[in-house]
Amino acid sequence: MPAALPRALTDSWRAARHAVVLCGSGVSAESGVPTFRDAQTGMWASFRPEDLATPEAFQRNPSQVWDWYAWRRELCDRIEPNAGHLALARLASAMPRLTLLTQNVDGLHQRAGSPEVLEIHGNIHRNLCFAEGTPVSDADMIAGRPPTCVRCGSLVRPAVVWFGEAIDSDMLDRALEACRDCDVFISAGTSSEVYPAAGFGRIAADTGAVLVEVNPDETPLTPICDYVLRGQSATLLPALVAAYISDEERQ
Ligand code: NAD
């Protein structure tokens, strides 16, 4: 049974020609990827993500950081996209323009079939040369914990944005352009606490977009949202997409 949406939201949503959907780790929670706050299990229980996901941590103890990412990568390999990811992939072909921004590094949007995803925090399945910041393919690294770059001998690191690191400036420009252009902005499964992504919704609202939050809990974005859909993204995102597509099919 699809979740019921407020009538006024459905009307704005069906008229939308460009939506931005910003996803956070909550969107992958129902696939079984722990959110950062919940990821402390087993041997990693005594570590804080802030102590593992920084360039300084990698310099201090590269094998420990590499092992943590190897463990998270294996988790991601074992799970599947959920109904929320699949709905967003479907929306991409139904809407004139969809900008899918994700803070997730798990690659589940691509596996669900989304054609274009701005992965603002990178992707856990790709790697970079720690010295040069350039992409390193599996063929270009020498095995180890961590592996080393075949070109320069430097350590290889996961291609994710760590605490204290900047987001790629081209990616940020594209995200900001989309936020200023969209008529609906959906913030899904994010705590709206990690900047700059946490500021995107306000930028969209300031330029006239309808702001929608999909989250079981209150966040700092909630007070400025036009609509707050309390619940899980694997239920609510399919409901939103079904509402949009059913209208498209009537035209
Ligand atoms: P967060 O952990 O700070 O917040 C998760 C949010 O999701 C919370 O507000 C929570 O209420 C909500 N949530 C939980 N279950 C949900 C569900 N089923 N449906 C909808 N919402 C749900 O995550 P964040 O805001 O993405 O930011 C933290 C950082 O953690 C990001 O930088 C991200 O890159 C990183 N991270 C990524 C992954 C991943 O790739 N899947 C996993 C953990 C952390």
PDB file of C-alpha atoms and ligand atoms in Angstrom:
ATOM      1  CA  MET A   1       0.000   0.000   0.000  1.00  0.00           C
ATOM      2  CA  PRO A   2       1.719   3.276  -1.091  1.00  0.00           C
ATOM      3  CA  ALA A   3       2.231   5.939   1.564  1.00  0.00           C
ATOM      4  CA  ALA A   4      -0.281   8.816   1.348  1.00  0.00           C
ATOM      5  CA  LEU A   5       1.233  12.181   0.382  1.00  0.00           C
ATOM      6  CA  PRO A   6      -0.258  15.586   1.211  1.00  0.00           C
ATOM      7  CA  ARG A   7      -2.386  16.831  -1.692  1.00  0.00           C
ATOM      8  CA  ALA A   8      -0.594  20.190  -1.955  1.00  0.00           C
ATOM      9  CA  LEU A   9       2.756  18.397  -2.141  1.00  0.00           C
ATOM     10  CA  THR A  10       1.502  16.097  -4.876  1.00  0.00           C
ATOM     11  CA  ASP A  11       0.362  19.107  -6.908  1.00  0.00           C
ATOM     12  CA  SER A  12       3.752  20.887  -6.699  1.00  0.00           C
ATOM     13  CA  TRP A  13       5.596  17.659  -7.251  1.00  0.00           C
ATOM     14  CA  ARG A  14       3.660  16.724 -10.389  1.00  0.00           C
ATOM     15  CA  ALA A  15       4.402  20.156 -11.846  1.00  0.00           C
ATOM     16  CA  ALA A  16       8.147  19.813 -11.153  1.00  0.00           C
ATOM     17  CA  ARG A  17      10.498  19.945 -14.122  1.00  0.00           C
ATOM     18  CA  HIS A  18      13.785  19.763 -12.234  1.00  0.00           C
ATOM     19  CA  ALA A  19      14.166  17.999  -8.916  1.00  0.00           C
ATOM     20  CA  VAL A  20      17.274  17.708  -6.805  1.00  0.00           C
ATOM     21  CA  VAL A  21      17.338  14.680  -4.520  1.00  0.00           C
ATOM     22  CA  LEU A  22      20.048  14.780  -1.854  1.00  0.00           C
ATOM     23  CA  CYS A  23      20.618  11.382  -0.248  1.00  0.00           C
ATOM     24  CA  GLY A  24      22.381  10.497   2.978  1.00  0.00           C
ATOM     25  CA  SER A  25      23.275   7.253   4.631  1.00  0.00           C
ATOM     26  CA  GLY A  26      19.660   6.676   5.763  1.00  0.00           C
ATOM     27  CA  VAL A  27      18.764   5.874   2.139  1.00  0.00           C
ATOM     28  CA  SER A  28      21.078   2.854   2.282  1.00  0.00           C
ATOM     29  CA  ALA A  29      20.111   1.842   5.831  1.00  0.00           C
ATOM     30  CA  GLU A  30      17.372  -0.512   4.623  1.00  0.00           C
ATOM     31  CA  SER A  31      19.873  -2.221   2.327  1.00  0.00           C
ATOM     32  CA  GLY A  32      21.863  -3.053   5.426  1.00  0.00           C
ATOM     33  CA  VAL A  33      24.630  -0.432   5.173  1.00  0.00           C
ATOM     34  CA  PRO A  34      25.074   0.937   8.666  1.00  0.00           C
ATOM     35  CA  THR A  35      24.867   4.733   8.960  1.00  0.00           C
ATOM     36  CA  PHE A  36      28.100   6.255  10.244  1.00  0.00           C
ATOM     37  CA  ARG A  37      26.662   6.482  13.736  1.00  0.00           C
ATOM     38  CA  ASP A  38      25.644   2.804  13.658  1.00  0.00           C
ATOM     39  CA  ALA A  39      28.763   1.444  11.934  1.00  0.00           C
ATOM     40  CA  GLN A  40      30.678   0.665  15.105  1.00  0.00           C
ATOM     41  CA  THR A  41      30.367  -3.083  15.432  1.00  0.00           C
ATOM     42  CA  GLY A  42      32.708  -5.955  16.224  1.00  0.00           C
ATOM     43  CA  MET A  43      36.398  -5.152  16.196  1.00  0.00           C
ATOM     44  CA  TRP A  44      35.701  -1.543  15.135  1.00  0.00           C
ATOM     45  CA  ALA A  45      33.466  -0.795  18.123  1.00  0.00           C
ATOM     46  CA  SER A  46      36.186   1.115  19.946  1.00  0.00           C
ATOM     47  CA  PHE A  47      37.013   3.448  17.027  1.00  0.00           C
ATOM     48  CA  ARG A  48      35.241   6.682  16.150  1.00  0.00           C
ATOM     49  CA  PRO A  49      34.772   7.329  12.391  1.00  0.00           C
ATOM     50  CA  GLU A  50      36.366  10.729  12.941  1.00  0.00           C
ATOM     51  CA  ASP A  51      39.535   8.871  14.020  1.00  0.00           C
ATOM     52  CA  LEU A  52      39.595   6.646  10.928  1.00  0.00           C
ATOM     53  CA  ALA A  53      38.284   8.862   8.138  1.00  0.00           C
ATOM     54  CA  THR A  54      40.948  11.577   8.083  1.00  0.00           C
ATOM     55  CA  PRO A  55      44.212  12.082   6.151  1.00  0.00           C
ATOM     56  CA  GLU A  56      46.030  12.309   9.499  1.00  0.00           C
ATOM     57  CA  ALA A  57      44.681   8.892  10.585  1.00  0.00           C
ATOM     58  CA  PHE A  58      45.849   7.405   7.290  1.00  0.00           C
ATOM     59  CA  GLN A  59      49.326   8.889   7.709  1.00  0.00           C
ATOM     60  CA  ARG A  60      49.486   7.703  11.313  1.00  0.00           C
ATOM     61  CA  ASN A  61      48.234   4.179  10.744  1.00  0.00           C
ATOM     62  CA  PRO A  62      47.592   3.412   7.052  1.00  0.00           C
ATOM     63  CA  SER A  63      46.965  -0.313   7.490  1.00  0.00           C
ATOM     64  CA  GLN A  64      44.310   0.280  10.154  1.00  0.00           C
ATOM     65  CA  VAL A  65      42.434   2.777   7.973  1.00  0.00           C
ATOM     66  CA  TRP A  66      42.801   0.544   4.909  1.00  0.00           C
ATOM     67  CA  ASP A  67      41.425  -2.441   6.852  1.00  0.00           C
ATOM     68  CA  TRP A  68      38.416  -0.412   8.032  1.00  0.00           C
ATOM     69  CA  TYR A  69      37.595   0.548   4.450  1.00  0.00           C
ATOM     70  CA  ALA A  70      38.178  -3.020   3.235  1.00  0.00           C
ATOM     71  CA  TRP A  71      35.659  -4.176   5.847  1.00  0.00           C
ATOM     72  CA  ARG A  72      33.113  -1.525   4.758  1.00  0.00           C
ATOM     73  CA  ARG A  73      33.699  -2.389   1.080  1.00  0.00           C
ATOM     74  CA  GLU A  74      32.969  -6.046   1.782  1.00  0.00           C
ATOM     75  CA  LEU A  75      29.762  -5.039   3.580  1.00  0.00           C
ATOM     76  CA  CYS A  76      28.713  -3.030   0.521  1.00  0.00           C
ATOM     77  CA  ASP A  77      29.479  -5.934  -1.812  1.00  0.00           C
ATOM     78  CA  ARG A  78      27.139  -8.213   0.117  1.00  0.00           C
ATOM     79  CA  ILE A  79      24.045  -6.018  -0.035  1.00  0.00           C
ATOM     80  CA  GLU A  80      21.608  -4.849  -2.708  1.00  0.00           C
ATOM     81  CA  PRO A  81      19.967  -1.539  -3.634  1.00  0.00           C
ATOM     82  CA  ASN A  82      16.578  -1.102  -1.956  1.00  0.00           C
ATOM     83  CA  ALA A  83      13.235   0.183  -3.238  1.00  0.00           C
ATOM     84  CA  GLY A  84      14.321   3.791  -2.595  1.00  0.00           C
ATOM     85  CA  HIS A  85      17.388   3.494  -4.855  1.00  0.00           C
ATOM     86  CA  LEU A  86      15.325   1.720  -7.519  1.00  0.00           C
ATOM     87  CA  ALA A  87      12.610   4.396  -7.447  1.00  0.00           C
ATOM     88  CA  LEU A  88      15.171   7.169  -7.971  1.00  0.00           C
ATOM     89  CA  ALA A  89      16.633   5.287 -10.934  1.00  0.00           C
ATOM     90  CA  ARG A  90      13.146   5.095 -12.415  1.00  0.00           C
ATOM     91  CA  LEU A  91      12.527   8.799 -11.820  1.00  0.00           C
ATOM     92  CA  ALA A  92      15.569   9.737 -13.890  1.00  0.00           C
ATOM     93  CA  SER A  93      13.875   8.632 -17.096  1.00  0.00           C
ATOM     94  CA  ALA A  94      10.481  10.138 -16.194  1.00  0.00           C
ATOM     95  CA  MET A  95      11.472  13.664 -15.235  1.00  0.00           C
ATOM     96  CA  PRO A  96      12.818  16.334 -17.608  1.00  0.00           C
ATOM     97  CA  ARG A  97      15.752  16.946 -15.251  1.00  0.00           C
ATOM     98  CA  LEU A  98      16.763  15.065 -12.119  1.00  0.00           C
ATOM     99  CA  THR A  99      19.933  15.844 -10.219  1.00  0.00           C
ATOM    100  CA  LEU A 100      20.821  13.037  -7.861  1.00  0.00           C
ATOM    101  CA  LEU A 101      23.302  14.125  -5.203  1.00  0.00           C
ATOM    102  CA  THR A 102      24.501  11.527  -2.758  1.00  0.00           C
ATOM    103  CA  GLN A 103      26.706  11.658   0.287  1.00  0.00           C
ATOM    104  CA  ASN A 104      26.839   7.878   0.183  1.00  0.00           C
ATOM    105  CA  VAL A 105      30.010   6.193  -0.945  1.00  0.00           C
ATOM    106  CA  ASP A 106      28.496   2.725  -1.407  1.00  0.00           C
ATOM    107  CA  GLY A 107      27.702   2.889  -5.155  1.00  0.00           C
ATOM    108  CA  LEU A 108      24.145   1.572  -4.629  1.00  0.00           C
ATOM    109  CA  HIS A 109      22.517   4.257  -6.812  1.00  0.00           C
ATOM    110  CA  GLN A 110      24.570   3.144  -9.805  1.00  0.00           C
ATOM    111  CA  ARG A 111      23.817  -0.497  -9.062  1.00  0.00           C
ATOM    112  CA  ALA A 112      20.107   0.418  -9.008  1.00  0.00           C
ATOM    113  CA  GLY A 113      20.480   1.911 -12.499  1.00  0.00           C
ATOM    114  CA  SER A 114      20.687   5.658 -11.869  1.00  0.00           C
ATOM    115  CA  PRO A 115      22.381   7.010 -14.987  1.00  0.00           C
ATOM    116  CA  GLU A 116      24.071  10.000 -13.375  1.00  0.00           C
ATOM    117  CA  VAL A 117      24.991  10.444  -9.733  1.00  0.00           C
ATOM    118  CA  LEU A 118      27.009  13.250  -8.205  1.00  0.00           C
ATOM    119  CA  GLU A 119      28.868  11.387  -5.467  1.00  0.00           C
ATOM    120  CA  ILE A 120      29.902  14.354  -3.419  1.00  0.00           C
ATOM    121  CA  HIS A 121      31.835  12.262  -0.881  1.00  0.00           C
ATOM    122  CA  GLY A 122      33.347   9.868  -3.431  1.00  0.00           C
ATOM    123  CA  ASN A 123      33.029   6.110  -3.796  1.00  0.00           C
ATOM    124  CA  ILE A 124      34.445   3.416  -1.556  1.00  0.00           C
ATOM    125  CA  HIS A 125      35.041   1.112  -4.519  1.00  0.00           C
ATOM    126  CA  ARG A 126      37.529   3.466  -6.188  1.00  0.00           C
ATOM    127  CA  ASN A 127      41.033   4.425  -5.071  1.00  0.00           C
ATOM    128  CA  LEU A 128      43.442   7.344  -5.314  1.00  0.00           C
ATOM    129  CA  CYS A 129      47.184   7.798  -5.083  1.00  0.00           C
ATOM    130  CA  PHE A 130      47.718   9.369  -1.644  1.00  0.00           C
ATOM    131  CA  ALA A 131      50.621  11.517  -2.891  1.00  0.00           C
ATOM    132  CA  GLU A 132      49.147  12.732  -6.184  1.00  0.00           C
ATOM    133  CA  GLY A 133      45.376  12.449  -5.655  1.00  0.00           C
ATOM    134  CA  THR A 134      45.018  10.764  -9.056  1.00  0.00           C
ATOM    135  CA  PRO A 135      42.734   7.749  -9.692  1.00  0.00           C
ATOM    136  CA  VAL A 136      44.431   4.360  -9.346  1.00  0.00           C
ATOM    137  CA  SER A 137      42.824   1.334 -11.007  1.00  0.00           C
ATOM    138  CA  ASP A 138      43.217  -2.183  -9.610  1.00  0.00           C
ATOM    139  CA  ALA A 139      45.728  -2.883 -12.390  1.00  0.00           C
ATOM    140  CA  ASP A 140      47.811   0.113 -11.333  1.00  0.00           C
ATOM    141  CA  MET A 141      48.401  -0.888  -7.732  1.00  0.00           C
ATOM    142  CA  ILE A 142      50.743  -3.322  -6.042  1.00  0.00           C
ATOM    143  CA  ALA A 143      48.978  -5.463  -3.436  1.00  0.00           C
ATOM    144  CA  GLY A 144      49.472  -4.582   0.227  1.00  0.00           C
ATOM    145  CA  ARG A 145      47.748  -3.121   3.282  1.00  0.00           C
ATOM    146  CA  PRO A 146      47.405  -0.539   1.802  1.00  0.00           C
ATOM    147  CA  PRO A 147      48.495  -1.243  -1.760  1.00  0.00           C
ATOM    148  CA  THR A 148      51.000   1.064  -3.429  1.00  0.00           C
ATOM    149  CA  CYS A 149      50.739   3.093  -6.632  1.00  0.00           C
ATOM    150  CA  VAL A 150      52.595   1.414  -9.493  1.00  0.00           C
ATOM    151  CA  ARG A 151      53.555   4.811 -10.962  1.00  0.00           C
ATOM    152  CA  CYS A 152      55.071   6.587  -7.960  1.00  0.00           C
ATOM    153  CA  GLY A 153      55.240   4.029  -5.129  1.00  0.00           C
ATOM    154  CA  SER A 154      53.017   6.096  -2.829  1.00  0.00           C
ATOM    155  CA  LEU A 155      50.331   4.501  -0.697  1.00  0.00           C
ATOM    156  CA  VAL A 156      46.901   4.001  -2.253  1.00  0.00           C
ATOM    157  CA  ARG A 157      43.852   5.347  -0.389  1.00  0.00           C
ATOM    158  CA  PRO A 158      40.090   5.026  -0.859  1.00  0.00           C
ATOM    159  CA  ALA A 159      38.554   7.658  -3.152  1.00  0.00           C
ATOM    160  CA  VAL A 160      36.308   9.130  -0.473  1.00  0.00           C
ATOM    161  CA  VAL A 161      36.236  12.624   0.992  1.00  0.00           C
ATOM    162  CA  TRP A 162      37.595  12.440   4.504  1.00  0.00           C
ATOM    163  CA  PHE A 163      36.824  14.760   7.397  1.00  0.00           C
ATOM    164  CA  GLY A 164      38.701  18.003   6.851  1.00  0.00           C
ATOM    165  CA  GLU A 165      39.034  17.479   3.072  1.00  0.00           C
ATOM    166  CA  ALA A 166      37.385  19.644   0.420  1.00  0.00           C
ATOM    167  CA  ILE A 167      34.787  18.425  -2.038  1.00  0.00           C
ATOM    168  CA  ASP A 168      35.913  18.519  -5.658  1.00  0.00           C
ATOM    169  CA  SER A 169      35.224  22.102  -6.801  1.00  0.00           C
ATOM    170  CA  ASP A 170      33.663  21.131 -10.175  1.00  0.00           C
ATOM    171  CA  MET A 171      31.324  18.755  -8.390  1.00  0.00           C
ATOM    172  CA  LEU A 172      30.398  21.447  -5.874  1.00  0.00           C
ATOM    173  CA  ASP A 173      29.709  23.959  -8.675  1.00  0.00           C
ATOM    174  CA  ARG A 174      27.442  21.464 -10.428  1.00  0.00           C
ATOM    175  CA  ALA A 175      25.592  20.719  -7.207  1.00  0.00           C
ATOM    176  CA  LEU A 176      25.101  24.407  -6.412  1.00  0.00           C
ATOM    177  CA  GLU A 177      23.891  25.176  -9.941  1.00  0.00           C
ATOM    178  CA  ALA A 178      21.330  22.386  -9.622  1.00  0.00           C
ATOM    179  CA  CYS A 179      20.161  23.610  -6.198  1.00  0.00           C
ATOM    180  CA  ARG A 180      19.579  27.111  -7.602  1.00  0.00           C
ATOM    181  CA  ASP A 181      17.761  25.782 -10.675  1.00  0.00           C
ATOM    182  CA  CYS A 182      15.450  23.120  -9.214  1.00  0.00           C
ATOM    183  CA  ASP A 183      11.782  23.576  -8.421  1.00  0.00           C
ATOM    184  CA  VAL A 184      11.654  20.741  -5.860  1.00  0.00           C
ATOM    185  CA  PHE A 185      14.450  19.726  -3.471  1.00  0.00           C
ATOM    186  CA  ILE A 186      14.147  16.437  -1.588  1.00  0.00           C
ATOM    187  CA  SER A 187      16.453  15.783   1.344  1.00  0.00           C
ATOM    188  CA  ALA A 188      16.333  12.030   2.026  1.00  0.00           C
ATOM    189  CA  GLY A 189      17.968  10.055   4.819  1.00  0.00           C
ATOM    190  CA  THR A 190      20.477  12.680   5.822  1.00  0.00           C
ATOM    191  CA  SER A 191      21.015  14.194   9.248  1.00  0.00           C
ATOM    192  CA  SER A 192      21.721  17.577   7.566  1.00  0.00           C
ATOM    193  CA  GLU A 193      24.717  18.045   9.819  1.00  0.00           C
ATOM    194  CA  VAL A 194      27.634  17.512   7.414  1.00  0.00           C
ATOM    195  CA  TYR A 195      28.474  20.606   5.335  1.00  0.00           C
ATOM    196  CA  PRO A 196      28.445  21.700   2.561  1.00  0.00           C
ATOM    197  CA  ALA A 197      25.655  19.228   1.675  1.00  0.00           C
ATOM    198  CA  ALA A 198      23.702  20.257   4.767  1.00  0.00           C
ATOM    199  CA  GLY A 199      23.400  23.768   3.272  1.00  0.00           C
ATOM    200  CA  PHE A 200      22.071  22.712  -0.149  1.00  0.00           C
ATOM    201  CA  GLY A 201      18.408  22.617   0.902  1.00  0.00           C
ATOM    202  CA  ARG A 202      18.468  26.187   2.171  1.00  0.00           C
ATOM    203  CA  ILE A 203      20.111  27.382  -1.065  1.00  0.00           C
ATOM    204  CA  ALA A 204      17.348  25.683  -3.072  1.00  0.00           C
ATOM    205  CA  ALA A 205      14.634  27.140  -0.821  1.00  0.00           C
ATOM    206  CA  ASP A 206      16.132  30.630  -1.107  1.00  0.00           C
ATOM    207  CA  THR A 207      15.738  30.425  -4.876  1.00  0.00           C
ATOM    208  CA  GLY A 208      12.111  29.304  -4.629  1.00  0.00           C
ATOM    209  CA  ALA A 209      12.221  25.504  -4.571  1.00  0.00           C
ATOM    210  CA  VAL A 210       9.699  23.476  -2.599  1.00  0.00           C
ATOM    211  CA  LEU A 211      11.638  21.749   0.171  1.00  0.00           C
ATOM    212  CA  VAL A 212      10.739  18.177   1.181  1.00  0.00           C
ATOM    213  CA  GLU A 213      12.368  16.082   3.896  1.00  0.00           C
ATOM    214  CA  VAL A 214      12.191  12.273   4.023  1.00  0.00           C
ATOM    215  CA  ASN A 215      13.480  11.060   7.377  1.00  0.00           C
ATOM    216  CA  PRO A 216      12.083   9.219  10.397  1.00  0.00           C
ATOM    217  CA  ASP A 217      13.641  11.856  12.657  1.00  0.00           C
ATOM    218  CA  GLU A 218      13.847  15.609  12.985  1.00  0.00           C
ATOM    219  CA  THR A 219      16.958  17.307  11.568  1.00  0.00           C
ATOM    220  CA  PRO A 220      18.264  20.898  11.527  1.00  0.00           C
ATOM    221  CA  LEU A 221      16.640  21.246   8.069  1.00  0.00           C
ATOM    222  CA  THR A 222      13.164  20.303   9.310  1.00  0.00           C
ATOM    223  CA  PRO A 223      12.071  23.789  10.450  1.00  0.00           C
ATOM    224  CA  ILE A 224      12.472  25.310   6.970  1.00  0.00           C
ATOM    225  CA  CYS A 225      10.914  22.414   5.026  1.00  0.00           C
ATOM    226  CA  ASP A 226       7.594  22.888   3.223  1.00  0.00           C
ATOM    227  CA  TYR A 227       6.755  19.204   3.678  1.00  0.00           C
ATOM    228  CA  VAL A 228       8.154  16.697   6.144  1.00  0.00           C
ATOM    229  CA  LEU A 229       7.547  13.033   5.356  1.00  0.00           C
ATOM    230  CA  ARG A 230       8.317  11.060   8.487  1.00  0.00           C
ATOM    231  CA  GLY A 231       9.283   7.482   7.702  1.00  0.00           C
ATOM    232  CA  GLN A 232      11.720   5.323   5.824  1.00  0.00           C
ATOM    233  CA  SER A 233      13.067   6.262   2.440  1.00  0.00           C
ATOM    234  CA  ALA A 234      12.529   2.773   0.989  1.00  0.00           C
ATOM    235  CA  THR A 235       8.788   3.382   1.442  1.00  0.00           C
ATOM    236  CA  LEU A 236       8.501   7.129   0.882  1.00  0.00           C
ATOM    237  CA  LEU A 237      10.763   7.564  -2.161  1.00  0.00           C
ATOM    238  CA  PRO A 238       8.802   4.931  -4.149  1.00  0.00           C
ATOM    239  CA  ALA A 239       5.572   6.706  -3.117  1.00  0.00           C
ATOM    240  CA  LEU A 240       6.895  10.049  -4.376  1.00  0.00           C
ATOM    241  CA  VAL A 241       8.119   8.549  -7.630  1.00  0.00           C
ATOM    242  CA  ALA A 242       4.845   6.681  -8.182  1.00  0.00           C
ATOM    243  CA  ALA A 243       2.921   9.937  -7.672  1.00  0.00           C
ATOM    244  CA  TYR A 244       5.082  11.665 -10.290  1.00  0.00           C
ATOM    245  CA  ILE A 245       5.064   8.860 -12.825  1.00  0.00           C
ATOM    246  CA  SER A 246       1.342   8.145 -12.626  1.00  0.00           C
ATOM    247  CA  ASP A 247       0.759  11.747 -13.681  1.00  0.00           C
ATOM    248  CA  GLU A 248       3.293  11.477 -16.529  1.00  0.00           C
ATOM    249  CA  GLU A 249       1.495   8.420 -17.817  1.00  0.00           C
ATOM    250  CA  ARG A 250      -1.840  10.277 -17.878  1.00  0.00           C
ATOM    251  CA  GLN A 251      -0.464  13.001 -20.178  1.00  0.00           C
TER     252      GLN A 251
HETATM  253  P1  NAD B   1      24.054  10.336   9.192  1.00  0.00           P
HETATM  254  O1  NAD B   1      24.454   8.992   9.702  1.00  0.00           O
HETATM  255  O2  NAD B   1      24.583  11.541   9.850  1.00  0.00           O
HETATM  256  O3  NAD B   1      22.447  10.452   9.236  1.00  0.00           O
HETATM  257  C1  NAD B   1      21.597   9.435   8.778  1.00  0.00           C
HETATM  258  C2  NAD B   1      20.186   9.996   8.723  1.00  0.00           C
HETATM  259  O4  NAD B   1      19.367   9.015   8.121  1.00  0.00           O
HETATM  260  C3  NAD B   1      19.592  10.313  10.097  1.00  0.00           C
HETATM  261  O5  NAD B   1      18.988  11.604  10.067  1.00  0.00           O
HETATM  262  C4  NAD B   1      18.529   9.229  10.276  1.00  0.00           C
HETATM  263  O6  NAD B   1      17.402   9.682  11.006  1.00  0.00           O
HETATM  264  C5  NAD B   1      18.165   8.926   8.848  1.00  0.00           C
HETATM  265  N1  NAD B   1      17.648   7.594   8.612  1.00  0.00           N
HETATM  266  C6  NAD B   1      17.958   6.427   9.258  1.00  0.00           C
HETATM  267  N2  NAD B   1      17.279   5.399   8.705  1.00  0.00           N
HETATM  268  C7  NAD B   1      16.548   5.924   7.688  1.00  0.00           C
HETATM  269  C8  NAD B   1      15.671   5.366   6.723  1.00  0.00           C
HETATM  270  N3  NAD B   1      15.406   4.066   6.694  1.00  0.00           N
HETATM  271  N4  NAD B   1      15.093   6.193   5.811  1.00  0.00           N
HETATM  272  C9  NAD B   1      15.353   7.520   5.819  1.00  0.00           C
HETATM  273  N5  NAD B   1      16.181   8.100   6.707  1.00  0.00           N
HETATM  274  C10 NAD B   1      16.779   7.311   7.624  1.00  0.00           C
HETATM  275  O7  NAD B   1      24.367  10.308   7.641  1.00  0.00           O
HETATM  276  P2  NAD B   1      24.621  11.468   6.567  1.00  0.00           P
HETATM  277  O8  NAD B   1      23.682  12.600   6.807  1.00  0.00           O
HETATM  278  O9  NAD B   1      24.638  10.797   5.250  1.00  0.00           O
HETATM  279  O10 NAD B   1      26.091  12.035   6.868  1.00  0.00           O
HETATM  280  C11 NAD B   1      27.149  11.336   7.455  1.00  0.00           C
HETATM  281  C12 NAD B   1      28.339  10.994   6.557  1.00  0.00           C
HETATM  282  O11 NAD B   1      28.470   9.577   6.593  1.00  0.00           O
HETATM  283  C13 NAD B   1      28.294  11.342   5.113  1.00  0.00           C
HETATM  284  O12 NAD B   1      29.442  12.066   4.858  1.00  0.00           O
HETATM  285  C14 NAD B   1      28.383   9.998   4.343  1.00  0.00           C
HETATM  286  O13 NAD B   1      29.323  10.122   3.293  1.00  0.00           O
HETATM  287  C15 NAD B   1      28.901   9.027   5.343  1.00  0.00           C
HETATM  288  N6  NAD B   1      28.365   7.637   5.290  1.00  0.00           N
HETATM  289  C16 NAD B   1      28.000   7.018   4.118  1.00  0.00           C
HETATM  290  C17 NAD B   1      27.468   5.726   4.130  1.00  0.00           C
HETATM  291  C18 NAD B   1      27.091   5.055   2.826  1.00  0.00           C
HETATM  292  O14 NAD B   1      27.757   5.243   1.815  1.00  0.00           O
HETATM  293  N7  NAD B   1      26.004   4.258   2.792  1.00  0.00           N
HETATM  294  C19 NAD B   1      27.282   5.076   5.332  1.00  0.00           C
HETATM  295  C20 NAD B   1      27.674   5.716   6.512  1.00  0.00           C
HETATM  296  C21 NAD B   1      28.207   7.008   6.472  1.00  0.00           C
END
